[in-house]
């Protein structure tokens, strides 16, 4: 249920409404905007008479949120969520670029690629240290050693760091090295992990599950939001369909759908969505045109020798050229990049 307070509602009136809602057993999430306060009252009470609240002083409107996700919905928060990390903004007018290798492989590799990322104008370096591989015999990542190398490379080139967290026991270990936690497609519905991430105060990128609907994806964001961690952005990375020319099917319309249904920023990952190097630039361009708040792109200087996802990695020169094209597309729709 959403309770919209009057523009000039006094703090005591707001407190009184909160007290009533808590008395009825609701859990309250307050969203204080420039103009007015909105209360999200969470609790499953199908027979609750909303007039109990609409008659209180200072209340303008009360309505039930019909979507199963509440805190993630546009009706709870009309304004876009803006995440600020140092001088980088996610969800603002600037389209934010994340790039780097699929996996951190060596000191030489991550420093070389960090330099390319910085040269392109991208602000965030990606790299997996704990890899979710389909085969247990494939390269599993360098672990903490990899995170140390990536942090050092990012610091040298003034970049932020994002890396995937696969299990609860790694959260504490990873925290000092990274700026953003990535929840991968395979863990989108690992509810125990989502709850733990909800309890921390560090931005999170939540990737869409391999076979998840947009509603299921937003429900996973709801897990994190309900724990109190509000700094979430989503990442469309393709879904499994009957088409098998590409690794996954890039669901481009998920971008405007998320923007309509939710206030959370949404970015696109054309690398995992297509799995093929030559398909990455066109899908990246389409994503920016569709309004994506950012992109995450895998790059490698020697893709044939990459320890994971070589076939989808862009070569440095192609990547730099792509960013210049994306900048023009962003400008055409009134954004910067
Ligand atoms: C990744 O970004 O490193 C990754 C493994 O992606 P996904 O979880 O989307 O498969
Ligand atoms: Mn990858």
mmCIF file of C-alpha atoms in Angstrom, residues 20-177:
data_model
loop_
_atom_site.group_PDB
_atom_site.id
_atom_site.type_symbol
_atom_site.label_atom_id
_atom_site.label_comp_id
_atom_site.label_asym_id
_atom_site.label_seq_id
_atom_site.Cartn_x
_atom_site.Cartn_y
_atom_site.Cartn_z
ATOM 1 C CA UNK A 20 -1.078 3.978 12.869
ATOM 2 C CA UNK A 21 0.328 1.871 10.050
ATOM 3 C CA UNK A 22 2.775 0.156 12.409
ATOM 4 C CA UNK A 23 -0.083 -0.437 14.803
ATOM 5 C CA UNK A 24 -1.873 -2.327 12.017
ATOM 6 C CA UNK A 25 1.254 -4.442 11.567
ATOM 7 C CA UNK A 26 2.730 -2.822 8.440
ATOM 8 C CA UNK A 27 6.440 -2.358 7.875
ATOM 9 C CA UNK A 28 7.126 1.222 6.764
ATOM 10 C CA UNK A 29 9.545 2.524 4.132
ATOM 11 C CA UNK A 30 9.666 6.290 3.865
ATOM 12 C CA UNK A 31 10.520 8.096 0.635
ATOM 13 C CA UNK A 32 11.112 11.803 1.199
ATOM 14 C CA UNK A 33 10.948 13.788 -2.023
ATOM 15 C CA UNK A 34 11.510 17.494 -2.614
ATOM 16 C CA UNK A 35 7.760 18.062 -2.724
ATOM 17 C CA UNK A 36 6.210 15.475 -0.456
ATOM 18 C CA UNK A 37 6.678 12.313 1.565
ATOM 19 C CA UNK A 38 5.423 8.947 0.398
ATOM 20 C CA UNK A 39 5.096 5.976 2.719
ATOM 21 C CA UNK A 40 5.332 2.413 1.494
ATOM 22 C CA UNK A 41 3.417 0.154 3.868
ATOM 23 C CA UNK A 42 4.500 -3.443 3.378
ATOM 24 C CA UNK A 43 2.442 -6.340 4.684
ATOM 25 C CA UNK A 44 0.013 -8.848 3.233
ATOM 26 C CA UNK A 45 -3.418 -7.760 4.526
ATOM 27 C CA UNK A 46 -6.001 -8.373 1.808
ATOM 28 C CA UNK A 47 -8.966 -7.281 3.937
ATOM 29 C CA UNK A 48 -7.439 -4.125 5.335
ATOM 30 C CA UNK A 49 -9.759 -1.143 4.887
ATOM 31 C CA UNK A 50 -7.606 1.659 3.511
ATOM 32 C CA UNK A 51 -10.049 4.237 4.895
ATOM 33 C CA UNK A 52 -8.411 3.602 8.273
ATOM 34 C CA UNK A 53 -5.496 5.580 6.879
ATOM 35 C CA UNK A 54 -7.081 7.900 4.320
ATOM 36 C CA UNK A 55 -9.044 9.736 7.063
ATOM 37 C CA UNK A 56 -5.883 10.664 9.010
ATOM 38 C CA UNK A 57 -4.708 14.294 8.984
ATOM 39 C CA UNK A 58 -2.041 15.052 6.399
ATOM 40 C CA UNK A 59 -2.958 12.129 4.109
ATOM 41 C CA UNK A 60 -3.759 12.980 0.515
ATOM 42 C CA UNK A 61 -4.183 9.575 -1.074
ATOM 43 C CA UNK A 62 -3.898 5.898 -0.232
ATOM 44 C CA UNK A 63 -3.844 3.103 -2.766
ATOM 45 C CA UNK A 64 -2.883 -0.503 -3.045
ATOM 46 C CA UNK A 65 0.119 -1.390 -5.219
ATOM 47 C CA UNK A 66 -1.094 -4.098 -7.519
ATOM 48 C CA UNK A 67 2.336 -5.314 -8.591
ATOM 49 C CA UNK A 68 4.001 -7.887 -6.297
ATOM 50 C CA UNK A 69 7.098 -5.694 -6.118
ATOM 51 C CA UNK A 70 6.430 -2.659 -3.963
ATOM 52 C CA UNK A 71 9.607 -0.765 -3.045
ATOM 53 C CA UNK A 72 10.975 -1.323 -6.548
ATOM 54 C CA UNK A 73 7.856 0.085 -8.207
ATOM 55 C CA UNK A 74 7.374 3.488 -9.807
ATOM 56 C CA UNK A 75 4.243 4.012 -7.776
ATOM 57 C CA UNK A 76 6.267 3.914 -4.571
ATOM 58 C CA UNK A 77 8.989 6.182 -5.919
ATOM 59 C CA UNK A 78 8.241 8.301 -8.940
ATOM 60 C CA UNK A 79 11.701 9.814 -9.252
ATOM 61 C CA UNK A 80 14.521 7.766 -10.786
ATOM 62 C CA UNK A 81 16.972 6.279 -8.317
ATOM 63 C CA UNK A 82 20.327 7.977 -8.681
ATOM 64 C CA UNK A 83 23.362 6.127 -7.357
ATOM 65 C CA UNK A 84 26.477 8.174 -6.655
ATOM 66 C CA UNK A 85 29.853 6.551 -6.133
ATOM 67 C CA UNK A 86 32.680 9.076 -5.826
ATOM 68 C CA UNK A 87 32.336 11.172 -9.028
ATOM 69 C CA UNK A 88 30.328 8.552 -10.921
ATOM 70 C CA UNK A 89 26.542 8.619 -11.219
ATOM 71 C CA UNK A 90 24.357 5.716 -12.261
ATOM 72 C CA UNK A 91 20.790 6.498 -13.274
ATOM 73 C CA UNK A 92 21.424 10.132 -14.169
ATOM 74 C CA UNK A 93 21.658 11.807 -17.546
ATOM 75 C CA UNK A 94 25.060 10.318 -18.313
ATOM 76 C CA UNK A 95 25.158 6.809 -19.776
ATOM 77 C CA UNK A 96 27.660 4.967 -17.619
ATOM 78 C CA UNK A 97 30.166 2.561 -19.146
ATOM 79 C CA UNK A 98 31.556 -0.536 -17.441
ATOM 80 C CA UNK A 99 34.217 -2.522 -19.273
ATOM 81 C CA UNK A 100 36.950 -5.035 -18.621
ATOM 82 C CA UNK A 101 37.750 -8.701 -19.038
ATOM 83 C CA UNK A 102 35.394 -11.537 -18.208
ATOM 84 C CA UNK A 103 37.973 -12.853 -15.712
ATOM 85 C CA UNK A 104 40.979 -11.267 -14.087
ATOM 86 C CA UNK A 105 43.791 -13.454 -15.418
ATOM 87 C CA UNK A 106 47.086 -11.800 -14.473
ATOM 88 C CA UNK A 107 48.618 -8.532 -13.299
ATOM 89 C CA UNK A 108 49.782 -7.710 -16.804
ATOM 90 C CA UNK A 109 46.355 -8.402 -18.325
ATOM 91 C CA UNK A 110 44.292 -6.369 -15.873
ATOM 92 C CA UNK A 111 46.639 -3.348 -15.943
ATOM 93 C CA UNK A 112 46.690 -3.356 -19.746
ATOM 94 C CA UNK A 113 42.888 -3.531 -19.948
ATOM 95 C CA UNK A 114 42.330 -0.970 -17.187
ATOM 96 C CA UNK A 115 44.366 1.481 -19.252
ATOM 97 C CA UNK A 116 42.128 0.849 -22.283
ATOM 98 C CA UNK A 117 38.987 1.278 -20.183
ATOM 99 C CA UNK A 118 40.237 4.616 -18.840
ATOM 100 C CA UNK A 119 41.295 5.744 -22.321
ATOM 101 C CA UNK A 120 37.778 5.104 -23.643
ATOM 102 C CA UNK A 121 36.302 7.391 -21.009
ATOM 103 C CA UNK A 122 34.539 4.525 -19.186
ATOM 104 C CA UNK A 123 34.508 4.914 -15.420
ATOM 105 C CA UNK A 124 34.131 1.386 -14.077
ATOM 106 C CA UNK A 125 36.411 -1.640 -14.457
ATOM 107 C CA UNK A 126 34.850 -5.094 -14.426
ATOM 108 C CA UNK A 127 36.545 -8.441 -13.880
ATOM 109 C CA UNK A 128 35.515 -11.730 -12.345
ATOM 110 C CA UNK A 129 37.573 -13.143 -9.491
ATOM 111 C CA UNK A 130 35.068 -15.840 -8.540
ATOM 112 C CA UNK A 131 33.584 -17.224 -11.732
ATOM 113 C CA UNK A 132 30.268 -19.045 -12.129
ATOM 114 C CA UNK A 133 31.381 -21.580 -14.753
ATOM 115 C CA UNK A 134 29.126 -24.191 -16.293
ATOM 116 C CA UNK A 135 31.917 -26.756 -16.035
ATOM 117 C CA UNK A 136 33.784 -27.439 -12.783
ATOM 118 C CA UNK A 137 36.888 -28.074 -14.914
ATOM 119 C CA UNK A 138 36.891 -24.562 -16.402
ATOM 120 C CA UNK A 139 38.957 -21.700 -14.938
ATOM 121 C CA UNK A 140 37.270 -20.664 -11.676
ATOM 122 C CA UNK A 141 38.962 -17.277 -11.170
ATOM 123 C CA UNK A 142 41.957 -15.984 -9.217
ATOM 124 C CA UNK A 143 39.938 -15.276 -6.060
ATOM 125 C CA UNK A 144 41.233 -12.666 -3.604
ATOM 126 C CA UNK A 145 44.536 -12.363 -5.457
ATOM 127 C CA UNK A 146 42.575 -11.286 -8.537
ATOM 128 C CA UNK A 147 40.639 -8.688 -6.573
ATOM 129 C CA UNK A 148 43.886 -7.200 -5.245
ATOM 130 C CA UNK A 149 45.250 -6.897 -8.785
ATOM 131 C CA UNK A 150 42.061 -5.316 -10.106
ATOM 132 C CA UNK A 151 41.883 -2.799 -7.236
ATOM 133 C CA UNK A 152 45.472 -1.738 -7.880
ATOM 134 C CA UNK A 153 44.851 -1.403 -11.622
ATOM 135 C CA UNK A 154 41.647 0.580 -11.062
ATOM 136 C CA UNK A 155 43.336 2.920 -8.581
ATOM 137 C CA UNK A 156 46.166 3.594 -11.017
ATOM 138 C CA UNK A 157 43.707 4.694 -13.712
ATOM 139 C CA UNK A 158 41.119 6.299 -11.431
ATOM 140 C CA UNK A 159 38.380 3.738 -12.077
ATOM 141 C CA UNK A 160 35.741 2.116 -9.895
ATOM 142 C CA UNK A 161 35.610 -1.670 -9.525
ATOM 143 C CA UNK A 162 32.727 -4.118 -9.965
ATOM 144 C CA UNK A 163 33.003 -7.857 -9.417
ATOM 145 C CA UNK A 164 30.627 -10.766 -8.957
ATOM 146 C CA UNK A 165 29.874 -12.146 -5.523
ATOM 147 C CA UNK A 166 28.777 -15.771 -5.690
ATOM 148 C CA UNK A 167 28.304 -16.681 -2.063
ATOM 149 C CA UNK A 168 27.543 -15.101 1.301
ATOM 150 C CA UNK A 169 30.900 -16.036 2.808
ATOM 151 C CA UNK A 170 32.695 -13.923 0.188
ATOM 152 C CA UNK A 171 30.878 -10.655 0.922
ATOM 153 C CA UNK A 172 33.215 -9.592 3.704
ATOM 154 C CA UNK A 173 36.317 -10.703 1.842
ATOM 155 C CA UNK A 174 35.358 -8.757 -1.280
ATOM 156 C CA UNK A 175 34.148 -5.546 0.322
ATOM 157 C CA UNK A 176 37.493 -3.762 0.739
ATOM 158 C CA UNK A 177 38.473 -4.311 -2.905
#
